[in-house]
Amino acid sequence: MNQAPQPIGVFDSGVGGLSVLREIRALLPSEELLYVADSGHAPYGDKAVQQVQARAERIIGFFVAQQVRAVVVACNTVTGLSIQALRQQFPQLPLVAIEPAVKPAVAATRSGTVGVLATQNTVRSPGLARLIAAHAGPVRVLAQACPGWVEMVERGELDGAASKAAVAACLEPLLAQGADVLVLGCTHYPFLRPLIEQRAGPGVQVLDPAAAVARELQRRLPLQAAQNQTTQTAAAGSTRFWSSGDCAHASGLISRLWGEPVRAAALPV
Ligand code: DGL
């Protein structure tokens, strides 16, 4: 007898995690996906650790009430600050978490210098320090905070003179020091990727770990993933959205970034 499919929860401080959600949707077309944009509390990047962790706990609790079978932390800031505490708090729940792609960047650099673009909290986080200590070796890893970028994406300002100037200001020091690989260490930043690539030029590689997170989720869900791959007639899974911010704004912005019209419901936590 078929059981109702258990969904997968994905969350971020706002719309940034859609850059991860789209990779998950592409890899796992039949899964039921729930997405929470905590836009009413964004940005996480300059909040106190306790505040960020408390929001993550509330949202994961919401997903547990929706009977999810896994949660994807589509926010580098939450991972860097709190992933260990969250795993202790929800020991039965698979938590798949994004983190900056330091290891692949170190493997890819030819100049010996890589840049990590991230929020202030990620730049200062124990999580990023651990990644650098584990993988950098002789490579110089420059962590660059990018103030204002998350807010720009949340406002839907993905182009235009002000966005270009903000991107250029943060890339400048990294390019001046010879970085030839740039890591998108915040899930909002893939939406600024055209501006980043334009400013960095063709000699600089830009890395986004979102697809790797989707593959990691698939590995953690072996039975369901196998079903998805072999059942060619399986129905497309639904995707549902919640926001803790202004739902009309969230619905418009998510529809634009997601590429189809969607309605975001009010997050009850
Ligand atoms: N998108 C989140 C990340 O990956 C951060 C956003 C924020 O500062 O709110 O780090």
PDB file of C-alpha atoms and ligand atoms in Angstrom:
ATOM      1  CA  MET A   1       0.000   0.000   0.000  1.00  0.00           C
ATOM      2  CA  ASN A   2       1.326   3.439  -0.875  1.00  0.00           C
ATOM      3  CA  GLN A   3       1.915   5.850   1.983  1.00  0.00           C
ATOM      4  CA  ALA A   4       1.518   9.594   1.560  1.00  0.00           C
ATOM      5  CA  PRO A   5       4.923  10.955   0.515  1.00  0.00           C
ATOM      6  CA  GLN A   6       6.789  12.715   3.302  1.00  0.00           C
ATOM      7  CA  PRO A   7       8.045  16.104   2.146  1.00  0.00           C
ATOM      8  CA  ILE A   8      11.495  17.655   2.364  1.00  0.00           C
ATOM      9  CA  GLY A   9      11.857  21.022   4.096  1.00  0.00           C
ATOM     10  CA  VAL A  10      14.269  23.673   2.786  1.00  0.00           C
ATOM     11  CA  PHE A  11      14.850  27.032   4.473  1.00  0.00           C
ATOM     12  CA  ASP A  12      16.892  30.203   4.394  1.00  0.00           C
ATOM     13  CA  SER A  13      16.717  33.678   5.900  1.00  0.00           C
ATOM     14  CA  GLY A  14      14.929  34.714   2.717  1.00  0.00           C
ATOM     15  CA  VAL A  15      14.829  33.948  -0.992  1.00  0.00           C
ATOM     16  CA  GLY A  16      18.506  32.957  -1.245  1.00  0.00           C
ATOM     17  CA  GLY A  17      17.804  29.288  -0.595  1.00  0.00           C
ATOM     18  CA  LEU A  18      15.848  29.157  -3.858  1.00  0.00           C
ATOM     19  CA  SER A  19      19.259  28.776  -5.513  1.00  0.00           C
ATOM     20  CA  VAL A  20      19.516  25.448  -3.655  1.00  0.00           C
ATOM     21  CA  LEU A  21      15.851  24.549  -4.053  1.00  0.00           C
ATOM     22  CA  ARG A  22      16.089  24.738  -7.856  1.00  0.00           C
ATOM     23  CA  GLU A  23      18.958  22.220  -7.851  1.00  0.00           C
ATOM     24  CA  ILE A  24      16.950  19.910  -5.573  1.00  0.00           C
ATOM     25  CA  ARG A  25      13.913  20.199  -7.837  1.00  0.00           C
ATOM     26  CA  ALA A  26      16.029  19.419 -10.921  1.00  0.00           C
ATOM     27  CA  LEU A  27      17.542  16.320  -9.303  1.00  0.00           C
ATOM     28  CA  LEU A  28      14.449  15.052  -7.468  1.00  0.00           C
ATOM     29  CA  PRO A  29      11.472  15.965  -9.654  1.00  0.00           C
ATOM     30  CA  SER A  30       8.916  13.836  -7.794  1.00  0.00           C
ATOM     31  CA  GLU A  31       9.635  14.989  -4.241  1.00  0.00           C
ATOM     32  CA  GLU A  32       7.218  17.144  -2.276  1.00  0.00           C
ATOM     33  CA  LEU A  33       9.235  20.237  -1.343  1.00  0.00           C
ATOM     34  CA  LEU A  34       8.414  22.814   1.343  1.00  0.00           C
ATOM     35  CA  TYR A  35      10.322  26.118   1.312  1.00  0.00           C
ATOM     36  CA  VAL A  36      10.493  28.667   4.117  1.00  0.00           C
ATOM     37  CA  ALA A  37      11.835  32.172   3.447  1.00  0.00           C
ATOM     38  CA  ASP A  38      12.378  33.777   6.856  1.00  0.00           C
ATOM     39  CA  SER A  39      12.333  37.208   5.211  1.00  0.00           C
ATOM     40  CA  GLY A  40      10.752  38.843   8.260  1.00  0.00           C
ATOM     41  CA  HIS A  41      13.997  38.123  10.127  1.00  0.00           C
ATOM     42  CA  ALA A  42      16.519  38.608   7.296  1.00  0.00           C
ATOM     43  CA  PRO A  43      19.374  39.217   7.145  1.00  0.00           C
ATOM     44  CA  TYR A  44      20.861  36.547   9.411  1.00  0.00           C
ATOM     45  CA  GLY A  45      24.329  37.666   8.404  1.00  0.00           C
ATOM     46  CA  ASP A  46      24.712  40.341  11.060  1.00  0.00           C
ATOM     47  CA  LYS A  47      22.433  38.991  13.840  1.00  0.00           C
ATOM     48  CA  ALA A  48      23.557  37.497  17.139  1.00  0.00           C
ATOM     49  CA  VAL A  49      24.262  33.761  17.048  1.00  0.00           C
ATOM     50  CA  GLN A  50      21.451  33.055  19.554  1.00  0.00           C
ATOM     51  CA  GLN A  51      18.934  34.899  17.398  1.00  0.00           C
ATOM     52  CA  VAL A  52      19.894  33.031  14.216  1.00  0.00           C
ATOM     53  CA  GLN A  53      19.846  29.705  16.022  1.00  0.00           C
ATOM     54  CA  ALA A  54      16.465  30.425  17.617  1.00  0.00           C
ATOM     55  CA  ARG A  55      14.951  31.151  14.207  1.00  0.00           C
ATOM     56  CA  ALA A  56      16.450  27.968  12.746  1.00  0.00           C
ATOM     57  CA  GLU A  57      14.988  25.957  15.645  1.00  0.00           C
ATOM     58  CA  ARG A  58      11.520  27.457  15.131  1.00  0.00           C
ATOM     59  CA  ILE A  59      11.580  26.753  11.399  1.00  0.00           C
ATOM     60  CA  ILE A  60      12.839  23.189  11.800  1.00  0.00           C
ATOM     61  CA  GLY A  61      10.119  22.686  14.439  1.00  0.00           C
ATOM     62  CA  PHE A  62       7.571  23.892  11.848  1.00  0.00           C
ATOM     63  CA  PHE A  63       8.931  21.366   9.339  1.00  0.00           C
ATOM     64  CA  VAL A  64       8.772  18.571  11.926  1.00  0.00           C
ATOM     65  CA  ALA A  65       5.079  19.426  12.437  1.00  0.00           C
ATOM     66  CA  GLN A  66       4.679  19.051   8.644  1.00  0.00           C
ATOM     67  CA  GLN A  67       6.183  15.547   9.011  1.00  0.00           C
ATOM     68  CA  VAL A  68       9.173  16.123   6.774  1.00  0.00           C
ATOM     69  CA  ARG A  69      11.691  13.317   6.469  1.00  0.00           C
ATOM     70  CA  ALA A  70      14.690  15.631   5.959  1.00  0.00           C
ATOM     71  CA  VAL A  71      15.564  19.308   6.195  1.00  0.00           C
ATOM     72  CA  VAL A  72      18.010  21.182   3.990  1.00  0.00           C
ATOM     73  CA  VAL A  73      19.692  24.151   5.667  1.00  0.00           C
ATOM     74  CA  ALA A  74      19.998  26.337   2.557  1.00  0.00           C
ATOM     75  CA  CYS A  75      21.851  29.039   4.485  1.00  0.00           C
ATOM     76  CA  ASN A  76      25.615  29.132   4.963  1.00  0.00           C
ATOM     77  CA  THR A  77      25.204  31.465   7.926  1.00  0.00           C
ATOM     78  CA  VAL A  78      23.078  28.987   9.891  1.00  0.00           C
ATOM     79  CA  THR A  79      25.496  26.179   9.010  1.00  0.00           C
ATOM     80  CA  GLY A  80      28.547  28.165  10.051  1.00  0.00           C
ATOM     81  CA  LEU A  81      27.100  29.333  13.350  1.00  0.00           C
ATOM     82  CA  SER A  82      24.787  26.585  14.529  1.00  0.00           C
ATOM     83  CA  ILE A  83      24.754  23.329  12.604  1.00  0.00           C
ATOM     84  CA  GLN A  84      26.298  21.282  15.398  1.00  0.00           C
ATOM     85  CA  ALA A  85      23.784  22.552  17.970  1.00  0.00           C
ATOM     86  CA  LEU A  86      20.886  21.939  15.573  1.00  0.00           C
ATOM     87  CA  ARG A  87      22.014  18.366  14.892  1.00  0.00           C
ATOM     88  CA  GLN A  88      22.138  17.745  18.639  1.00  0.00           C
ATOM     89  CA  GLN A  89      18.693  19.187  19.050  1.00  0.00           C
ATOM     90  CA  PHE A  90      17.089  17.188  16.213  1.00  0.00           C
ATOM     91  CA  PRO A  91      19.035  13.921  16.365  1.00  0.00           C
ATOM     92  CA  GLN A  92      16.416  11.861  14.477  1.00  0.00           C
ATOM     93  CA  LEU A  93      16.111  14.250  11.541  1.00  0.00           C
ATOM     94  CA  PRO A  94      18.545  14.184   8.599  1.00  0.00           C
ATOM     95  CA  LEU A  95      19.853  17.768   8.326  1.00  0.00           C
ATOM     96  CA  VAL A  96      21.689  18.440   5.059  1.00  0.00           C
ATOM     97  CA  ALA A  97      23.562  21.728   5.229  1.00  0.00           C
ATOM     98  CA  ILE A  98      25.224  23.984   2.688  1.00  0.00           C
ATOM     99  CA  GLU A  99      28.711  25.349   3.408  1.00  0.00           C
ATOM    100  CA  PRO A 100      31.189  27.367   1.342  1.00  0.00           C
ATOM    101  CA  ALA A 101      32.962  25.281  -1.327  1.00  0.00           C
ATOM    102  CA  VAL A 102      36.457  25.823   0.101  1.00  0.00           C
ATOM    103  CA  LYS A 103      37.733  22.340  -0.754  1.00  0.00           C
ATOM    104  CA  PRO A 104      36.849  22.468  -4.486  1.00  0.00           C
ATOM    105  CA  ALA A 105      38.156  26.036  -4.666  1.00  0.00           C
ATOM    106  CA  VAL A 106      41.516  24.987  -3.229  1.00  0.00           C
ATOM    107  CA  ALA A 107      41.674  22.173  -5.800  1.00  0.00           C
ATOM    108  CA  ALA A 108      40.804  24.540  -8.658  1.00  0.00           C
ATOM    109  CA  THR A 109      43.082  27.522  -8.020  1.00  0.00           C
ATOM    110  CA  ARG A 110      46.173  28.058 -10.164  1.00  0.00           C
ATOM    111  CA  SER A 111      47.186  31.344  -8.579  1.00  0.00           C
ATOM    112  CA  GLY A 112      47.183  29.911  -5.051  1.00  0.00           C
ATOM    113  CA  THR A 113      44.647  32.465  -3.809  1.00  0.00           C
ATOM    114  CA  VAL A 114      40.903  31.959  -3.522  1.00  0.00           C
ATOM    115  CA  GLY A 115      38.168  34.279  -2.300  1.00  0.00           C
ATOM    116  CA  VAL A 116      35.114  33.345  -0.251  1.00  0.00           C
ATOM    117  CA  LEU A 117      32.209  35.775  -0.608  1.00  0.00           C
ATOM    118  CA  ALA A 118      29.946  35.485   2.433  1.00  0.00           C
ATOM    119  CA  THR A 119      27.959  37.249   5.124  1.00  0.00           C
ATOM    120  CA  GLN A 120      29.728  38.891   8.049  1.00  0.00           C
ATOM    121  CA  ASN A 121      28.582  36.078  10.348  1.00  0.00           C
ATOM    122  CA  THR A 122      29.901  33.365   8.007  1.00  0.00           C
ATOM    123  CA  VAL A 123      33.236  35.146   7.656  1.00  0.00           C
ATOM    124  CA  ARG A 124      33.584  35.109  11.464  1.00  0.00           C
ATOM    125  CA  SER A 125      32.052  31.672  11.995  1.00  0.00           C
ATOM    126  CA  PRO A 126      33.747  28.641  13.527  1.00  0.00           C
ATOM    127  CA  GLY A 127      32.374  26.621  10.599  1.00  0.00           C
ATOM    128  CA  LEU A 128      34.383  28.560   7.995  1.00  0.00           C
ATOM    129  CA  ALA A 129      37.481  28.515  10.207  1.00  0.00           C
ATOM    130  CA  ARG A 130      37.212  24.703  10.400  1.00  0.00           C
ATOM    131  CA  LEU A 131      36.839  24.407   6.617  1.00  0.00           C
ATOM    132  CA  ILE A 132      39.889  26.582   5.977  1.00  0.00           C
ATOM    133  CA  ALA A 133      41.978  24.717   8.561  1.00  0.00           C
ATOM    134  CA  ALA A 134      40.964  21.372   7.049  1.00  0.00           C
ATOM    135  CA  HIS A 135      41.369  22.133   3.346  1.00  0.00           C
ATOM    136  CA  ALA A 136      43.426  25.250   2.577  1.00  0.00           C
ATOM    137  CA  GLY A 137      46.921  23.773   2.936  1.00  0.00           C
ATOM    138  CA  PRO A 138      49.324  26.169   1.186  1.00  0.00           C
ATOM    139  CA  VAL A 139      46.490  28.024  -0.567  1.00  0.00           C
ATOM    140  CA  ARG A 140      45.565  31.468   0.698  1.00  0.00           C
ATOM    141  CA  VAL A 141      41.833  31.689   1.453  1.00  0.00           C
ATOM    142  CA  LEU A 142      40.531  35.255   1.705  1.00  0.00           C
ATOM    143  CA  ALA A 143      37.111  35.545   3.347  1.00  0.00           C
ATOM    144  CA  GLN A 144      35.301  38.673   2.192  1.00  0.00           C
ATOM    145  CA  ALA A 145      32.124  39.966   3.846  1.00  0.00           C
ATOM    146  CA  CYS A 146      29.665  41.471   1.373  1.00  0.00           C
ATOM    147  CA  PRO A 147      27.470  43.897   3.304  1.00  0.00           C
ATOM    148  CA  GLY A 148      24.197  44.810   1.647  1.00  0.00           C
ATOM    149  CA  TRP A 149      24.160  42.026  -0.950  1.00  0.00           C
ATOM    150  CA  VAL A 150      21.478  39.971   0.816  1.00  0.00           C
ATOM    151  CA  GLU A 151      19.252  43.033   1.197  1.00  0.00           C
ATOM    152  CA  MET A 152      19.742  43.845  -2.510  1.00  0.00           C
ATOM    153  CA  VAL A 153      18.562  40.382  -3.513  1.00  0.00           C
ATOM    154  CA  GLU A 154      15.650  40.543  -1.053  1.00  0.00           C
ATOM    155  CA  ARG A 155      14.576  43.785  -2.749  1.00  0.00           C
ATOM    156  CA  GLY A 156      14.910  42.130  -6.149  1.00  0.00           C
ATOM    157  CA  GLU A 157      17.737  44.443  -7.228  1.00  0.00           C
ATOM    158  CA  LEU A 158      19.731  41.976  -9.303  1.00  0.00           C
ATOM    159  CA  ASP A 159      21.014  44.496 -11.817  1.00  0.00           C
ATOM    160  CA  GLY A 160      21.486  48.233 -12.150  1.00  0.00           C
ATOM    161  CA  ALA A 161      24.200  50.688 -11.230  1.00  0.00           C
ATOM    162  CA  ALA A 162      23.917  50.415  -7.416  1.00  0.00           C
ATOM    163  CA  SER A 163      24.074  46.607  -7.448  1.00  0.00           C
ATOM    164  CA  LYS A 164      27.028  46.669  -9.847  1.00  0.00           C
ATOM    165  CA  ALA A 165      28.871  49.114  -7.612  1.00  0.00           C
ATOM    166  CA  ALA A 166      28.214  47.028  -4.473  1.00  0.00           C
ATOM    167  CA  VAL A 167      29.498  43.892  -6.212  1.00  0.00           C
ATOM    168  CA  ALA A 168      32.581  45.679  -7.559  1.00  0.00           C
ATOM    169  CA  ALA A 169      33.465  47.081  -4.117  1.00  0.00           C
ATOM    170  CA  CYS A 170      33.616  43.618  -2.520  1.00  0.00           C
ATOM    171  CA  LEU A 171      35.365  41.904  -5.435  1.00  0.00           C
ATOM    172  CA  GLU A 172      38.062  44.556  -5.728  1.00  0.00           C
ATOM    173  CA  PRO A 173      40.285  43.476  -2.796  1.00  0.00           C
ATOM    174  CA  LEU A 174      40.082  39.819  -3.774  1.00  0.00           C
ATOM    175  CA  LEU A 175      40.955  40.447  -7.411  1.00  0.00           C
ATOM    176  CA  ALA A 176      43.745  42.820  -6.398  1.00  0.00           C
ATOM    177  CA  GLN A 177      45.287  40.035  -4.316  1.00  0.00           C
ATOM    178  CA  GLY A 178      45.182  37.592  -7.228  1.00  0.00           C
ATOM    179  CA  ALA A 179      42.191  35.386  -6.399  1.00  0.00           C
ATOM    180  CA  ASP A 180      41.349  33.265  -9.437  1.00  0.00           C
ATOM    181  CA  VAL A 181      38.508  31.301  -7.809  1.00  0.00           C
ATOM    182  CA  LEU A 182      35.547  32.899  -6.035  1.00  0.00           C
ATOM    183  CA  VAL A 183      33.279  30.862  -3.787  1.00  0.00           C
ATOM    184  CA  LEU A 184      29.647  31.928  -3.477  1.00  0.00           C
ATOM    185  CA  GLY A 185      29.447  31.449   0.300  1.00  0.00           C
ATOM    186  CA  CYS A 186      25.896  32.731   0.708  1.00  0.00           C
ATOM    187  CA  THR A 187      22.867  31.280  -1.074  1.00  0.00           C
ATOM    188  CA  HIS A 188      21.625  34.730  -2.071  1.00  0.00           C
ATOM    189  CA  TYR A 189      24.735  35.391  -4.156  1.00  0.00           C
ATOM    190  CA  PRO A 190      24.000  33.047  -7.105  1.00  0.00           C
ATOM    191  CA  PHE A 191      21.295  35.570  -8.025  1.00  0.00           C
ATOM    192  CA  LEU A 192      24.077  38.158  -8.419  1.00  0.00           C
ATOM    193  CA  ARG A 193      26.282  35.750 -10.361  1.00  0.00           C
ATOM    194  CA  PRO A 194      25.969  37.567 -13.719  1.00  0.00           C
ATOM    195  CA  LEU A 195      27.265  40.774 -12.066  1.00  0.00           C
ATOM    196  CA  ILE A 196      30.004  38.888 -10.217  1.00  0.00           C
ATOM    197  CA  GLU A 197      31.199  37.149 -13.392  1.00  0.00           C
ATOM    198  CA  GLN A 198      31.029  40.349 -15.372  1.00  0.00           C
ATOM    199  CA  ARG A 199      33.221  42.168 -12.840  1.00  0.00           C
ATOM    200  CA  ALA A 200      35.629  39.269 -12.232  1.00  0.00           C
ATOM    201  CA  GLY A 201      36.194  38.507 -15.909  1.00  0.00           C
ATOM    202  CA  PRO A 202      36.755  35.219 -17.725  1.00  0.00           C
ATOM    203  CA  GLY A 203      39.974  34.312 -15.904  1.00  0.00           C
ATOM    204  CA  VAL A 204      38.155  33.833 -12.604  1.00  0.00           C
ATOM    205  CA  GLN A 205      36.127  30.741 -11.788  1.00  0.00           C
ATOM    206  CA  VAL A 206      32.968  31.144  -9.686  1.00  0.00           C
ATOM    207  CA  LEU A 207      31.868  28.177  -7.555  1.00  0.00           C
ATOM    208  CA  ASP A 208      28.390  27.501  -6.167  1.00  0.00           C
ATOM    209  CA  PRO A 209      27.949  24.379  -4.015  1.00  0.00           C
ATOM    210  CA  ALA A 210      24.133  24.209  -4.480  1.00  0.00           C
ATOM    211  CA  ALA A 211      24.181  21.243  -6.876  1.00  0.00           C
ATOM    212  CA  ALA A 212      26.460  19.324  -4.502  1.00  0.00           C
ATOM    213  CA  VAL A 213      23.946  19.908  -1.692  1.00  0.00           C
ATOM    214  CA  ALA A 214      21.171  18.452  -3.850  1.00  0.00           C
ATOM    215  CA  ARG A 215      23.334  15.367  -4.543  1.00  0.00           C
ATOM    216  CA  GLU A 216      24.096  15.014  -0.829  1.00  0.00           C
ATOM    217  CA  LEU A 217      20.363  15.132  -0.091  1.00  0.00           C
ATOM    218  CA  GLN A 218      19.799  12.440  -2.718  1.00  0.00           C
ATOM    219  CA  ARG A 219      22.468  10.255  -1.071  1.00  0.00           C
ATOM    220  CA  ARG A 220      20.741  10.655   2.293  1.00  0.00           C
ATOM    221  CA  LEU A 221      17.413   9.570   0.790  1.00  0.00           C
ATOM    222  CA  PRO A 222      18.453   6.417  -1.063  1.00  0.00           C
ATOM    223  CA  LEU A 223      15.070   4.682  -1.315  1.00  0.00           C
ATOM    224  CA  GLN A 224      13.086   7.672  -2.411  1.00  0.00           C
ATOM    225  CA  ALA A 225      15.790   8.836  -4.811  1.00  0.00           C
ATOM    226  CA  ALA A 226      15.875   5.420  -6.462  1.00  0.00           C
ATOM    227  CA  GLN A 227      12.106   5.554  -6.828  1.00  0.00           C
ATOM    228  CA  ASN A 228      12.335   8.941  -8.472  1.00  0.00           C
ATOM    229  CA  GLN A 229      14.877   7.776 -10.966  1.00  0.00           C
ATOM    230  CA  THR A 230      13.152   4.563 -11.985  1.00  0.00           C
ATOM    231  CA  THR A 231       9.494   5.593 -11.984  1.00  0.00           C
ATOM    232  CA  GLN A 232       9.435   7.541 -15.196  1.00  0.00           C
ATOM    233  CA  THR A 233       5.696   8.106 -14.966  1.00  0.00           C
ATOM    234  CA  ALA A 234       5.886   9.433 -11.378  1.00  0.00           C
ATOM    235  CA  ALA A 235       3.914  12.637 -10.962  1.00  0.00           C
ATOM    236  CA  ALA A 236       5.820  15.885 -10.560  1.00  0.00           C
ATOM    237  CA  GLY A 237       6.186  16.786  -6.888  1.00  0.00           C
ATOM    238  CA  SER A 238       4.588  19.943  -5.588  1.00  0.00           C
ATOM    239  CA  THR A 239       6.539  22.871  -4.143  1.00  0.00           C
ATOM    240  CA  ARG A 240       4.970  24.985  -1.395  1.00  0.00           C
ATOM    241  CA  PHE A 241       6.256  28.272  -0.029  1.00  0.00           C
ATOM    242  CA  TRP A 242       5.982  30.161   3.262  1.00  0.00           C
ATOM    243  CA  SER A 243       7.363  33.564   4.254  1.00  0.00           C
ATOM    244  CA  SER A 244       7.646  35.320   7.607  1.00  0.00           C
ATOM    245  CA  GLY A 245       7.798  38.679   5.831  1.00  0.00           C
ATOM    246  CA  ASP A 246       5.382  40.534   3.581  1.00  0.00           C
ATOM    247  CA  CYS A 247       3.700  37.676   1.702  1.00  0.00           C
ATOM    248  CA  ALA A 248       2.696  39.784  -1.304  1.00  0.00           C
ATOM    249  CA  HIS A 249       6.295  40.923  -1.834  1.00  0.00           C
ATOM    250  CA  ALA A 250       7.603  37.406  -1.155  1.00  0.00           C
ATOM    251  CA  SER A 251       5.154  35.871  -3.632  1.00  0.00           C
ATOM    252  CA  GLY A 252       6.202  38.292  -6.361  1.00  0.00           C
ATOM    253  CA  LEU A 253       9.927  37.876  -5.762  1.00  0.00           C
ATOM    254  CA  ILE A 254       9.793  34.086  -5.398  1.00  0.00           C
ATOM    255  CA  SER A 255       7.720  33.838  -8.599  1.00  0.00           C
ATOM    256  CA  ARG A 256      10.357  35.856 -10.432  1.00  0.00           C
ATOM    257  CA  LEU A 257      13.332  33.872  -9.103  1.00  0.00           C
ATOM    258  CA  TRP A 258      11.565  30.499  -9.287  1.00  0.00           C
ATOM    259  CA  GLY A 259      10.338  31.144 -12.827  1.00  0.00           C
ATOM    260  CA  GLU A 260       6.641  30.403 -12.323  1.00  0.00           C
ATOM    261  CA  PRO A 261       3.825  32.085 -10.429  1.00  0.00           C
ATOM    262  CA  VAL A 262       3.631  30.952  -6.809  1.00  0.00           C
ATOM    263  CA  ARG A 263       1.891  32.161  -3.650  1.00  0.00           C
ATOM    264  CA  ALA A 264       3.789  32.309  -0.369  1.00  0.00           C
ATOM    265  CA  ALA A 265       1.684  31.625   2.736  1.00  0.00           C
ATOM    266  CA  ALA A 266       2.290  33.354   6.077  1.00  0.00           C
ATOM    267  CA  LEU A 267       4.737  31.357   8.204  1.00  0.00           C
ATOM    268  CA  PRO A 268       3.013  30.645  11.521  1.00  0.00           C
ATOM    269  CA  VAL A 269       6.204  30.620  13.635  1.00  0.00           C
TER     270      VAL A 269
HETATM  271  N1  DGL B   1      21.453  33.146   2.436  1.00  0.00           N
HETATM  272  C1  DGL B   1      22.143  33.117   3.686  1.00  0.00           C
HETATM  273  C2  DGL B   1      23.468  32.400   3.586  1.00  0.00           C
HETATM  274  O1  DGL B   1      23.616  31.501   2.788  1.00  0.00           O
HETATM  275  C3  DGL B   1      22.410  34.400   4.390  1.00  0.00           C
HETATM  276  C4  DGL B   1      21.525  35.449   4.371  1.00  0.00           C
HETATM  277  C5  DGL B   1      21.468  36.460   5.453  1.00  0.00           C
HETATM  278  O2  DGL B   1      22.421  37.136   5.810  1.00  0.00           O
HETATM  279  O3  DGL B   1      20.351  36.571   5.869  1.00  0.00           O
HETATM  280  O4  DGL B   1      24.363  32.700   4.320  1.00  0.00           O
END
